[in-house]
Short mmCIF file of N, CA and C in Angstrom, two decimals:
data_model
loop_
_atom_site.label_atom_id
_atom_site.label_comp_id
_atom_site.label_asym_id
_atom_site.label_seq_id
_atom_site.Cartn_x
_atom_site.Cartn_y
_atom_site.Cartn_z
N UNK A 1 -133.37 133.44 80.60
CA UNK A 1 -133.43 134.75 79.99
C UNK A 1 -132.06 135.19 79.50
N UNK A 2 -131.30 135.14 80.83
CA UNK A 2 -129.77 135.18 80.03
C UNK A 2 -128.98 134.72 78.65
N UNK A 3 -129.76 133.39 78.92
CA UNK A 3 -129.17 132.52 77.35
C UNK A 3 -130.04 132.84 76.43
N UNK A 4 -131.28 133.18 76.29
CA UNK A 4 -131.95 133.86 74.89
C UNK A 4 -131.09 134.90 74.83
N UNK A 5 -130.83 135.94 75.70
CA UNK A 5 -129.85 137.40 75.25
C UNK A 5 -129.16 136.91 74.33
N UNK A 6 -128.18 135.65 74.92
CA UNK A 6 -126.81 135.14 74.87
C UNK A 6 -127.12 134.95 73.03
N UNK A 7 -127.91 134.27 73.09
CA UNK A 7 -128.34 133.54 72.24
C UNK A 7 -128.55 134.46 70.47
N UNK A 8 -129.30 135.53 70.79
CA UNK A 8 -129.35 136.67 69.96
C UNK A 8 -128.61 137.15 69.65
N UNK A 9 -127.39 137.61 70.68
CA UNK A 9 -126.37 138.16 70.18
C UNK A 9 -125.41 137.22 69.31
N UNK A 10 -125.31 136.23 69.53
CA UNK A 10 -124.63 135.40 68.25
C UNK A 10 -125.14 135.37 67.47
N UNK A 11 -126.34 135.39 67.15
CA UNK A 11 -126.60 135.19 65.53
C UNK A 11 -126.93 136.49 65.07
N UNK A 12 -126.31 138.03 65.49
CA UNK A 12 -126.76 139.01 65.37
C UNK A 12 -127.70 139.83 65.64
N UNK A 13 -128.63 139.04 66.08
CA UNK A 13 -129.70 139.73 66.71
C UNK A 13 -129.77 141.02 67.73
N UNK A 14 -130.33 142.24 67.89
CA UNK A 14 -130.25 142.96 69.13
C UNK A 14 -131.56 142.42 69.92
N UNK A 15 -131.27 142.07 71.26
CA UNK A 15 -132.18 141.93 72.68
C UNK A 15 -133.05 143.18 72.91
N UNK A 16 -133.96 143.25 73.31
CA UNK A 16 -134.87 144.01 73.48
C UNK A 16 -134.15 145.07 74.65
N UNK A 17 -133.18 144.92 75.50
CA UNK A 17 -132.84 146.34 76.46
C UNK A 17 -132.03 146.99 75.59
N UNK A 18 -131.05 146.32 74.24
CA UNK A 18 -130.42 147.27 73.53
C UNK A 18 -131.18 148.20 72.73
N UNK A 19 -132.28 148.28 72.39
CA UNK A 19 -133.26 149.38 71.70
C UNK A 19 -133.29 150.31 72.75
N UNK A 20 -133.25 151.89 71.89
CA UNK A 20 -133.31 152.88 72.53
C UNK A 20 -135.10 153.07 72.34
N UNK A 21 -134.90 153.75 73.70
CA UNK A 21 -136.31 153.86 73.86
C UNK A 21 -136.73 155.65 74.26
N UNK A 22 -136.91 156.04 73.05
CA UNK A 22 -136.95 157.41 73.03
C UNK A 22 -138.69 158.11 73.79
N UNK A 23 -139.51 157.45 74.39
CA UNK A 23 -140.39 157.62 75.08
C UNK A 23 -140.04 157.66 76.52
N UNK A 24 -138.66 157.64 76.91
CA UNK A 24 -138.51 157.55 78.46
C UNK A 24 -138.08 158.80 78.44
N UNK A 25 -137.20 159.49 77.52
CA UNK A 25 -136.21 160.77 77.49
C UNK A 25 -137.46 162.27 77.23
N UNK A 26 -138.09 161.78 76.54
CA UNK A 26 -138.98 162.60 75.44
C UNK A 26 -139.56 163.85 77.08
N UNK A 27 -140.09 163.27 77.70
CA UNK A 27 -140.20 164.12 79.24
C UNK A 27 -139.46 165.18 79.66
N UNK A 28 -137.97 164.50 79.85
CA UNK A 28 -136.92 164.86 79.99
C UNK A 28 -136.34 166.29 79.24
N UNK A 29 -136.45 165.73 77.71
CA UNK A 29 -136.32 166.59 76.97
C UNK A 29 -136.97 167.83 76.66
N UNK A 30 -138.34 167.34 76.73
CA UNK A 30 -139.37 168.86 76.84
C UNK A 30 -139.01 169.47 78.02
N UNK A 31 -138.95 169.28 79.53
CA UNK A 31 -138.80 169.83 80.62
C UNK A 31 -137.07 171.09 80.27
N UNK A 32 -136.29 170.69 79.41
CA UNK A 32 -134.97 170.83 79.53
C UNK A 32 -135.21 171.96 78.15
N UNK A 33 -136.06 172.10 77.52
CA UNK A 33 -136.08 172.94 76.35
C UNK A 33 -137.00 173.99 77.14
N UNK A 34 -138.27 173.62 77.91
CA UNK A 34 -138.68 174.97 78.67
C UNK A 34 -137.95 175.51 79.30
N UNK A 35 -137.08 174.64 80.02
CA UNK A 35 -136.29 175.63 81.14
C UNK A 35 -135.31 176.31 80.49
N UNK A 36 -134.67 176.08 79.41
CA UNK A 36 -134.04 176.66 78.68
C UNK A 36 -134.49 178.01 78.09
N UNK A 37 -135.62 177.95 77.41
CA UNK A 37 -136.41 178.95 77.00
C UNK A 37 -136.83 180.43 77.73
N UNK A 38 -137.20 179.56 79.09
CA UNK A 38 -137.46 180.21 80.57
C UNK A 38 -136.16 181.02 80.89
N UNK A 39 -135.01 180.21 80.76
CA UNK A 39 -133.96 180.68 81.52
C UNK A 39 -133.59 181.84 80.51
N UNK A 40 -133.15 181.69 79.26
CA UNK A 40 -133.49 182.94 78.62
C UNK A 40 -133.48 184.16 78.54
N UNK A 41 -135.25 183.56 78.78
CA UNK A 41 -135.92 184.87 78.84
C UNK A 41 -135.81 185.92 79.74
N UNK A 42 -135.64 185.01 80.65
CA UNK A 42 -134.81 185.83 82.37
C UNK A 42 -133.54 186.71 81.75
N UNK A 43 -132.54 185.80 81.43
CA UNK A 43 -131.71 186.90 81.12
C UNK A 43 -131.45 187.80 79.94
N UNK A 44 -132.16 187.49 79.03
CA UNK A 44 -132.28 188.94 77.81
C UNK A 44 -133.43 190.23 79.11
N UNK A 45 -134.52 189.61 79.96
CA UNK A 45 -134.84 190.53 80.75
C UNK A 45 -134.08 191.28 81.41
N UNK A 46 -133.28 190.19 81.84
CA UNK A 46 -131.96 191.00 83.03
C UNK A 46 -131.60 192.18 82.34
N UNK A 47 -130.72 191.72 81.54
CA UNK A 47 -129.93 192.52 80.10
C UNK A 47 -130.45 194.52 80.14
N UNK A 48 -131.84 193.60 79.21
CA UNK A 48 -132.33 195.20 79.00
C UNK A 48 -132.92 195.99 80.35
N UNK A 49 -133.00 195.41 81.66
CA UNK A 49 -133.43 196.20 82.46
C UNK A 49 -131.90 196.87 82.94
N UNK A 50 -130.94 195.92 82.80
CA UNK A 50 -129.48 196.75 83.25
C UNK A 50 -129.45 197.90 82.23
N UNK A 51 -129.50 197.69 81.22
CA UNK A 51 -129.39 198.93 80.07
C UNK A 51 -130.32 200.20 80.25
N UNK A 52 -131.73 199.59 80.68
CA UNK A 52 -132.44 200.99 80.76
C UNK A 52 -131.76 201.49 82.12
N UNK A 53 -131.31 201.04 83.28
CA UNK A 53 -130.95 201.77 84.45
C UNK A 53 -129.66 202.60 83.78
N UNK A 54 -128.72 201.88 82.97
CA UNK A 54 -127.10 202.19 82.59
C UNK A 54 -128.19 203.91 81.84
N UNK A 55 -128.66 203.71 81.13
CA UNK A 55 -129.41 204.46 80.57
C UNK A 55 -129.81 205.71 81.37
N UNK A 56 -130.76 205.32 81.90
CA UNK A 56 -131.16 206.37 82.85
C UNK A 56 -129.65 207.29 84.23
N UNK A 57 -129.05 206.58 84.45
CA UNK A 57 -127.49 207.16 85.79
C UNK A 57 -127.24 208.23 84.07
N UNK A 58 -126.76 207.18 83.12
CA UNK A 58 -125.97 208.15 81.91
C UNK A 58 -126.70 208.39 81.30
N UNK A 59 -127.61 209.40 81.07
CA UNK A 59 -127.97 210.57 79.78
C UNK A 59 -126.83 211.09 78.88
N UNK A 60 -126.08 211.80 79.59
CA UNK A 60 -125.60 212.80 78.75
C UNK A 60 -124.35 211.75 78.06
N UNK A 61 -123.87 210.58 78.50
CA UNK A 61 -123.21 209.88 77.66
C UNK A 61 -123.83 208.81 76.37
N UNK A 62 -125.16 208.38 77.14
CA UNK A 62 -125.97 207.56 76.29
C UNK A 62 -126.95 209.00 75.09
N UNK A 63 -126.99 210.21 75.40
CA UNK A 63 -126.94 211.41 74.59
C UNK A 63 -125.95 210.88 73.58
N UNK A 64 -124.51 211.39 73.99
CA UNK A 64 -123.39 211.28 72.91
C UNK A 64 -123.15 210.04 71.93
N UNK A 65 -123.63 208.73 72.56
CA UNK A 65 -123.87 207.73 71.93
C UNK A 65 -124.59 207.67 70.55
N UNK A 66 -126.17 208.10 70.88
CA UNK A 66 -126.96 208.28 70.13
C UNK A 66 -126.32 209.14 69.08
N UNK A 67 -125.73 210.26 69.48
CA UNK A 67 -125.62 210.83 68.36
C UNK A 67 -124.36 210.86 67.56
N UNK A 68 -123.49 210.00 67.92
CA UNK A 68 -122.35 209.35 67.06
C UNK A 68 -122.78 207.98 66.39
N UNK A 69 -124.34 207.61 67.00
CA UNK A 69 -124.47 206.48 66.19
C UNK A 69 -125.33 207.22 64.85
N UNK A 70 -126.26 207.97 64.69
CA UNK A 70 -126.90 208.84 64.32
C UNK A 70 -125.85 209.26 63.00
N UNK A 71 -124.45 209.76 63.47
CA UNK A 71 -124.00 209.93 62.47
C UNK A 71 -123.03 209.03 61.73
N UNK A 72 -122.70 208.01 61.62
CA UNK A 72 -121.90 206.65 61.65
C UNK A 72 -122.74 206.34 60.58
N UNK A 73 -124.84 205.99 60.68
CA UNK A 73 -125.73 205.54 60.23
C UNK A 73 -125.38 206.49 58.88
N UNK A 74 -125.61 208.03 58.61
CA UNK A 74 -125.42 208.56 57.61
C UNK A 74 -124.47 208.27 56.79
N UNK A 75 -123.76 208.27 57.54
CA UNK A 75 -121.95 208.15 56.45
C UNK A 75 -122.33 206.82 55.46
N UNK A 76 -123.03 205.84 56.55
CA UNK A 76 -123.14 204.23 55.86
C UNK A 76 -123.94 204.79 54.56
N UNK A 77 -125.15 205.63 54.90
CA UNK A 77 -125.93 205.71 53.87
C UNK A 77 -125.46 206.14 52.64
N UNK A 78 -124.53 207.18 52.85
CA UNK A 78 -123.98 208.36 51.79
C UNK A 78 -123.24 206.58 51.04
N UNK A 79 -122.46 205.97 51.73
CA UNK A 79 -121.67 204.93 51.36
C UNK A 79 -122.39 204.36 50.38
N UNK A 80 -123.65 203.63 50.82
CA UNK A 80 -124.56 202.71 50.23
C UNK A 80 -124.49 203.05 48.72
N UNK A 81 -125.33 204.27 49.08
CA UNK A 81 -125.68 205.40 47.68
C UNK A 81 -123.96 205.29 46.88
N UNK A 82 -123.30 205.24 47.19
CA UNK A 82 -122.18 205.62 46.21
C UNK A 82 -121.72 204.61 45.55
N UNK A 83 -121.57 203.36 46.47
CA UNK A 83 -120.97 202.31 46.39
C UNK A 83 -121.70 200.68 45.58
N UNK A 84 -122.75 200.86 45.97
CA UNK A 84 -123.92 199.58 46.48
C UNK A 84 -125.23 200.25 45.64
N UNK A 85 -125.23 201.24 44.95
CA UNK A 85 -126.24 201.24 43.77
C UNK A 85 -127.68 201.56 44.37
N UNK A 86 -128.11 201.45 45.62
CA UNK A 86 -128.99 201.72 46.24
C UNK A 86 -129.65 203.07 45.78
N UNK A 87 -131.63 203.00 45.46
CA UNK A 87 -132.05 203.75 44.86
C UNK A 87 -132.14 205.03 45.51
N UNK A 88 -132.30 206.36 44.97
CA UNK A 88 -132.12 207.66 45.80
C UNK A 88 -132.98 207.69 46.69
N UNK A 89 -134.23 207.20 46.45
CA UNK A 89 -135.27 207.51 46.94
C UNK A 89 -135.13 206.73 49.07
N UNK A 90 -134.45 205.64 48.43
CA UNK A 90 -134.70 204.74 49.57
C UNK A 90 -133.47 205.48 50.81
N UNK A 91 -132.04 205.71 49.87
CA UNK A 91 -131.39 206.65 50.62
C UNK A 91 -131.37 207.97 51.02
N UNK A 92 -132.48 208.98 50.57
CA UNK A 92 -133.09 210.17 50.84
C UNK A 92 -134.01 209.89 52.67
N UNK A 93 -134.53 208.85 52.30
CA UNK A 93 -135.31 208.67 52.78
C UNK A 93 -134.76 207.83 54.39
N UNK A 94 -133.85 207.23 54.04
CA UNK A 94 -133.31 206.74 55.09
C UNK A 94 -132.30 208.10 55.98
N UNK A 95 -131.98 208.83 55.35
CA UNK A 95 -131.24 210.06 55.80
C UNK A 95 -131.96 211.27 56.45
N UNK A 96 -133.43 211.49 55.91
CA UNK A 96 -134.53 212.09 56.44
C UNK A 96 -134.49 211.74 58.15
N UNK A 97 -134.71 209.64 58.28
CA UNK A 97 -135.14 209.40 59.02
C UNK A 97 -134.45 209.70 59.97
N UNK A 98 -133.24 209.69 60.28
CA UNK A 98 -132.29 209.71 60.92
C UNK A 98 -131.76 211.27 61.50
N UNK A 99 -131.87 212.06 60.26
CA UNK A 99 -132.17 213.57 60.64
C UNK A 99 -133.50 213.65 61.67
N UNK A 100 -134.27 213.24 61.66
CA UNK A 100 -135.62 213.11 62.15
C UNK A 100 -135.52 212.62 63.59
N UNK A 101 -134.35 212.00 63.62
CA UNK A 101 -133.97 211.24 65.04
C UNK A 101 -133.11 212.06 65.70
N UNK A 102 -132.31 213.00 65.07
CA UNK A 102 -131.25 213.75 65.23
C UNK A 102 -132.47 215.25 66.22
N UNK A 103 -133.16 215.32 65.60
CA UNK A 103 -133.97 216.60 66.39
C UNK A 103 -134.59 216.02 67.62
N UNK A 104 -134.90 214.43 67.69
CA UNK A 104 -135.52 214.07 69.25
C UNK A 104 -134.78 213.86 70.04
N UNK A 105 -133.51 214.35 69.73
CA UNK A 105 -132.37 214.06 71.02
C UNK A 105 -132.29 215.62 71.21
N UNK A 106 -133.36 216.33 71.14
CA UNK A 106 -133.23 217.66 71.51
C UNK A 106 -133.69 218.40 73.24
N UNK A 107 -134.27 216.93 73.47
CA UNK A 107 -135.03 217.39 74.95
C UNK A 107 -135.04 215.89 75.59
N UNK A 108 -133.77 215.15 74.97
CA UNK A 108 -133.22 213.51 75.10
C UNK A 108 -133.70 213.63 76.50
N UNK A 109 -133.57 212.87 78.27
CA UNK A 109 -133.85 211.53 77.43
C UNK A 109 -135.98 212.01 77.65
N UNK A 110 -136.39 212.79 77.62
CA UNK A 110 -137.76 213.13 77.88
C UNK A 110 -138.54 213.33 75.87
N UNK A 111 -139.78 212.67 76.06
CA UNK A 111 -140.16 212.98 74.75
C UNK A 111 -141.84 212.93 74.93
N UNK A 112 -142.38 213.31 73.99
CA UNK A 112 -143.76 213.39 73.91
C UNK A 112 -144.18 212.92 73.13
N UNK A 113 -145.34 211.99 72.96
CA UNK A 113 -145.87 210.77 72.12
C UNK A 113 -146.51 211.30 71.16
N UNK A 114 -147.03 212.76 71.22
CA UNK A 114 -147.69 213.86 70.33
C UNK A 114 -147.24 214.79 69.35
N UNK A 115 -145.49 214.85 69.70
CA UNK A 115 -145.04 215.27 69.15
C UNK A 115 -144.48 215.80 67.70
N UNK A 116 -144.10 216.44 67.23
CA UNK A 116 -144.30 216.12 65.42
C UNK A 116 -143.55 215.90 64.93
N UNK A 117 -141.79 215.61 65.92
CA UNK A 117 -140.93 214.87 65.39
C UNK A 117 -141.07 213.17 65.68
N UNK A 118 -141.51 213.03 67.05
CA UNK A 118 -141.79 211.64 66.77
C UNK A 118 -142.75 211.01 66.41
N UNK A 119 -143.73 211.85 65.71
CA UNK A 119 -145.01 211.06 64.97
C UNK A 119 -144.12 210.89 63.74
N UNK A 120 -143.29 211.83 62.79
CA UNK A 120 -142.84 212.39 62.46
C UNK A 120 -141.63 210.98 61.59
N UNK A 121 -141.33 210.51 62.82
CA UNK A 121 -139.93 209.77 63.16
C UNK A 121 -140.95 207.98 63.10
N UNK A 122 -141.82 207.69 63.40
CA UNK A 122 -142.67 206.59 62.98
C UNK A 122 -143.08 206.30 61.72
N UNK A 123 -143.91 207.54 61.27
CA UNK A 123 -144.34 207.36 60.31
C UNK A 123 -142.72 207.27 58.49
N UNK A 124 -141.79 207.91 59.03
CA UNK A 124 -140.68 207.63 58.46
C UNK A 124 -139.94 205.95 58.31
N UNK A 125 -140.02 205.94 59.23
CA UNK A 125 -139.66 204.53 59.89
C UNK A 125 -140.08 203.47 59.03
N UNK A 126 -141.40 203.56 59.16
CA UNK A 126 -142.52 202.50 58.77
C UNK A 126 -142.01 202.88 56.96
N UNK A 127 -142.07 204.11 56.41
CA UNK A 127 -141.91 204.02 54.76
C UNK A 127 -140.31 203.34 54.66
N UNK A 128 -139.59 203.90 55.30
CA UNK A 128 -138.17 203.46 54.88
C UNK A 128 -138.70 201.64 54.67
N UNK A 129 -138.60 201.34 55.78
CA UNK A 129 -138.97 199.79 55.95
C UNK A 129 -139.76 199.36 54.68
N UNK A 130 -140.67 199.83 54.31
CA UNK A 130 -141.52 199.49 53.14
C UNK A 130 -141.11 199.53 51.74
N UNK A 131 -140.09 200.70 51.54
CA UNK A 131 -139.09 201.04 50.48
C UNK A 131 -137.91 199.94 50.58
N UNK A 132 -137.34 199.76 51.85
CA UNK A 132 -136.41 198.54 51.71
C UNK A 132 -136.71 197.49 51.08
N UNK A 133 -138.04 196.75 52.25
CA UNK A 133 -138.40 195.42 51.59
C UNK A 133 -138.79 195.27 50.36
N UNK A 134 -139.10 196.52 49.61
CA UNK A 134 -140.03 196.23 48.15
C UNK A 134 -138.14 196.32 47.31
N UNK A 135 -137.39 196.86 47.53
CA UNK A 135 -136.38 196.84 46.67
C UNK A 135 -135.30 195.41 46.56
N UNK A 136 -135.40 194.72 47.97
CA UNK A 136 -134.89 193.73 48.15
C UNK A 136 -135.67 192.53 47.94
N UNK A 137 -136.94 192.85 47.78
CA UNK A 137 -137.66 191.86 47.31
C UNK A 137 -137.42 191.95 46.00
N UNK A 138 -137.37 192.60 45.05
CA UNK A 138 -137.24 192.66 43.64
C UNK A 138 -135.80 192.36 43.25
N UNK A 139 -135.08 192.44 44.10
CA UNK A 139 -133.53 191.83 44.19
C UNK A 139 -133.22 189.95 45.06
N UNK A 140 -133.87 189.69 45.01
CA UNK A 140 -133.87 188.23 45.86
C UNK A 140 -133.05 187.36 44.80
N UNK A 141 -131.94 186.80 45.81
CA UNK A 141 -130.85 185.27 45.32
C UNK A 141 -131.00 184.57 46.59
N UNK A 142 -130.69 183.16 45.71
CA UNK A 142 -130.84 182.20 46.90
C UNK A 142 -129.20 182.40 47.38
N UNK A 143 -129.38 181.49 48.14
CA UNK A 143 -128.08 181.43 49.34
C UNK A 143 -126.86 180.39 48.21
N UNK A 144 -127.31 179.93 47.46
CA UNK A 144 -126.17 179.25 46.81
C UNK A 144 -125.69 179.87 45.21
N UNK A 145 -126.52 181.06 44.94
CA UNK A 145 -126.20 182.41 44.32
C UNK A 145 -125.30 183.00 45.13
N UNK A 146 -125.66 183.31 45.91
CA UNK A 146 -124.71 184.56 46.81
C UNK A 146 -123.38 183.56 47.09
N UNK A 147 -123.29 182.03 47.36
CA UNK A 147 -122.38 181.85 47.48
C UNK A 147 -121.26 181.15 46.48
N UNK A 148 -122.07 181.40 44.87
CA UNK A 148 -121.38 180.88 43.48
C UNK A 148 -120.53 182.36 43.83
N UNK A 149 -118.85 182.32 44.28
CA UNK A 149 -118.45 183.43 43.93
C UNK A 149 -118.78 184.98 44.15
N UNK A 150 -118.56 184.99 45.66
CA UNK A 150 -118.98 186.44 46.06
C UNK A 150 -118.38 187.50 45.58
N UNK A 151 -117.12 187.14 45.41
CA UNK A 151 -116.24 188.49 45.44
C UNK A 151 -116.31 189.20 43.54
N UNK A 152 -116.87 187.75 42.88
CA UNK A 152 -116.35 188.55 41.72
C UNK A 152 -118.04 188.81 41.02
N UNK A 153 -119.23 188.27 41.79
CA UNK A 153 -120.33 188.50 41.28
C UNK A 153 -120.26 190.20 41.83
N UNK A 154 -119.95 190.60 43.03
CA UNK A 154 -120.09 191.95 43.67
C UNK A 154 -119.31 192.63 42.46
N UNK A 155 -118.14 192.32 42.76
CA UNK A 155 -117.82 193.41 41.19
C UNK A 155 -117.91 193.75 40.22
N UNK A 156 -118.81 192.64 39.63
CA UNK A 156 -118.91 192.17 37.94
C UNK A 156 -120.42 192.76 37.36
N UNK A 157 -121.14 192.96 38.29
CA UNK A 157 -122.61 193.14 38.52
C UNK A 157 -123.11 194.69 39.11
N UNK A 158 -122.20 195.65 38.92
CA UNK A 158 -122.11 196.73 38.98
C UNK A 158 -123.07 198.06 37.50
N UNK A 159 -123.09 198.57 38.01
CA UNK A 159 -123.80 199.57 36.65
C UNK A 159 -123.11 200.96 37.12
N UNK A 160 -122.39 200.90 37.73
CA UNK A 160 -122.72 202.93 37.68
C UNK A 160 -120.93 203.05 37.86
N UNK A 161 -120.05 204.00 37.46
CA UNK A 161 -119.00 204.23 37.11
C UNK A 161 -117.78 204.64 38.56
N UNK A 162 -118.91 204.08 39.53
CA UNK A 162 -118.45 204.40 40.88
C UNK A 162 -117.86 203.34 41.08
N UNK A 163 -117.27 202.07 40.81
CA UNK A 163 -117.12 200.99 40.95
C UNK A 163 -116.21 200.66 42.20
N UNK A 164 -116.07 200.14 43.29
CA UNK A 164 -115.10 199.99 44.15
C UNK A 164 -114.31 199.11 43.71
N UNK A 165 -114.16 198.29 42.72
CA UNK A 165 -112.82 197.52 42.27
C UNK A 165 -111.98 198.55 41.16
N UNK A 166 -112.59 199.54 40.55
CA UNK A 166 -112.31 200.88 40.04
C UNK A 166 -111.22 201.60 41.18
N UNK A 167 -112.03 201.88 42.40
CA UNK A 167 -111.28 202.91 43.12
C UNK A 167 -110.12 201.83 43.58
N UNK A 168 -110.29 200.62 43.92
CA UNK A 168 -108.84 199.82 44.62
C UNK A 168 -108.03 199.69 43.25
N UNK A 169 -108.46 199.42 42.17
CA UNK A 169 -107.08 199.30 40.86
C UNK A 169 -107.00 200.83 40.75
N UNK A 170 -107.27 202.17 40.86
CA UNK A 170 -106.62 203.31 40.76
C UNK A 170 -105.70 203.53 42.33
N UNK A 171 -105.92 202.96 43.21
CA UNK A 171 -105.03 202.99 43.92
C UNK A 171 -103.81 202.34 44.21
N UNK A 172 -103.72 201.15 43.78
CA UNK A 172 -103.09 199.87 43.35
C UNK A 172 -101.99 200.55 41.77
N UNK A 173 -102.90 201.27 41.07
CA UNK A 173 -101.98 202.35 39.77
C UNK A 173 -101.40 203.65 40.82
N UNK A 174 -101.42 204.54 41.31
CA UNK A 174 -101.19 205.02 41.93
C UNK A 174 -99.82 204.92 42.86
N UNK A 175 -100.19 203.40 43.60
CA UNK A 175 -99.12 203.09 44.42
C UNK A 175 -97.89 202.62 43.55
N UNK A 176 -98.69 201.96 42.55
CA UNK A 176 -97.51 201.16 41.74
C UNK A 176 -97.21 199.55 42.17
N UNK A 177 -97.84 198.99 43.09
CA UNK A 177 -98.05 197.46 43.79
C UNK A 177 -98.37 196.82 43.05
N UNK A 178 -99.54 196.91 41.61
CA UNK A 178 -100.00 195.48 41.66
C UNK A 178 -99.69 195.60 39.68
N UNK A 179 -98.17 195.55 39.53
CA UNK A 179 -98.03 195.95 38.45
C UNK A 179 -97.91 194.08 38.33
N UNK A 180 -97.99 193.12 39.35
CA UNK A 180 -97.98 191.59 38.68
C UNK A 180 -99.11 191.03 38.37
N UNK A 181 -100.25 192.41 38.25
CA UNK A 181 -101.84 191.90 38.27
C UNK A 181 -101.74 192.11 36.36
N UNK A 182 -100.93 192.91 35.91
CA UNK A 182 -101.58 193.25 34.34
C UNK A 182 -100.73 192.02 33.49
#
């Protein structure tokens, strides 16, 4: 047996123990992707049950949270709208929602499922979402669009007189810095 091995390997041949034999591992491998999966899931559980307790000790800080995130979200929006061409409707509407969120932190952290800000605050939710996807669907590039040249498709591809390569060359005129750009 030795000298057939022997034998194969000189004239190039591979011996039958050098083949990988991917039916011995394949077990192995499934067992090691559940437990993985498993293990997980345990801890994104962990996670959010630490958060709802962090949650529940702090109200009145997870209060202040909410509502510095609440307003952070607006500013982005006002941004969007100014910057990023985004239609009124979708940014009206996203600013509603958020106002809408701004009144259920009124009796934080207790709420009522009946209520007519948070029926109120769903049914908002659900249109924003519907207004997004239909605008970004009508805007779809593939991934090797977006990556022919990001910086100068974002600028070049503009319509409205708000331009942010506008506001950085009036500041750039202003300062007087980028007089090696003309």
């Amino acid at each position: 047996m030795l000298r057939v091995a022997a034998d194969r390997r000189c004239k190039g041949q591979k011996s039958d123990s050098s083949r990988p034999q991917a039916s011995r591992w394949a077990p192995i491998i499934v067992i090691a992707a559940i437990l993985q999966i498993a293990l997980i899931s345990v801890f994104i559980g962990a996670g959010v049950y630490y958060l709802a307790e962090f949650i529940e000790e702090h109200t009145a800080l997870t209060k202040k949270c909410i509502k510095w995130t609440i307003h952070v979200v607006i500013i982005c929006h006002i941004g969007l709208y100014i910057f990023d061409n985004l239609p009124l409707t979708l940014i009206a509407l996203g600013l509603l929602n958020h106002i809408v969120y701004y009144f259920l932190l009124t009796d934080f952290p207790n709420f009522n499922l009946t209520s007519l800000s948070f029926i109120l605050s769903i049914i908002l939710l659900i249109g924003n979402h519907v207004l997004a996807f239909k605008f970004f669907r009508q805007r779809y590039t593939t991934l090797s669009e977006a990556y022919d040249n990001v910086v100068s498709h974002y600028f070049t591809n503009r319509k409205r007189s708000y331009k942010i390569k506008n506001l950085f060359t009036y500041l750039g005129d202003i300062t007087g810095k980028n007089n090696h750009l003309k």
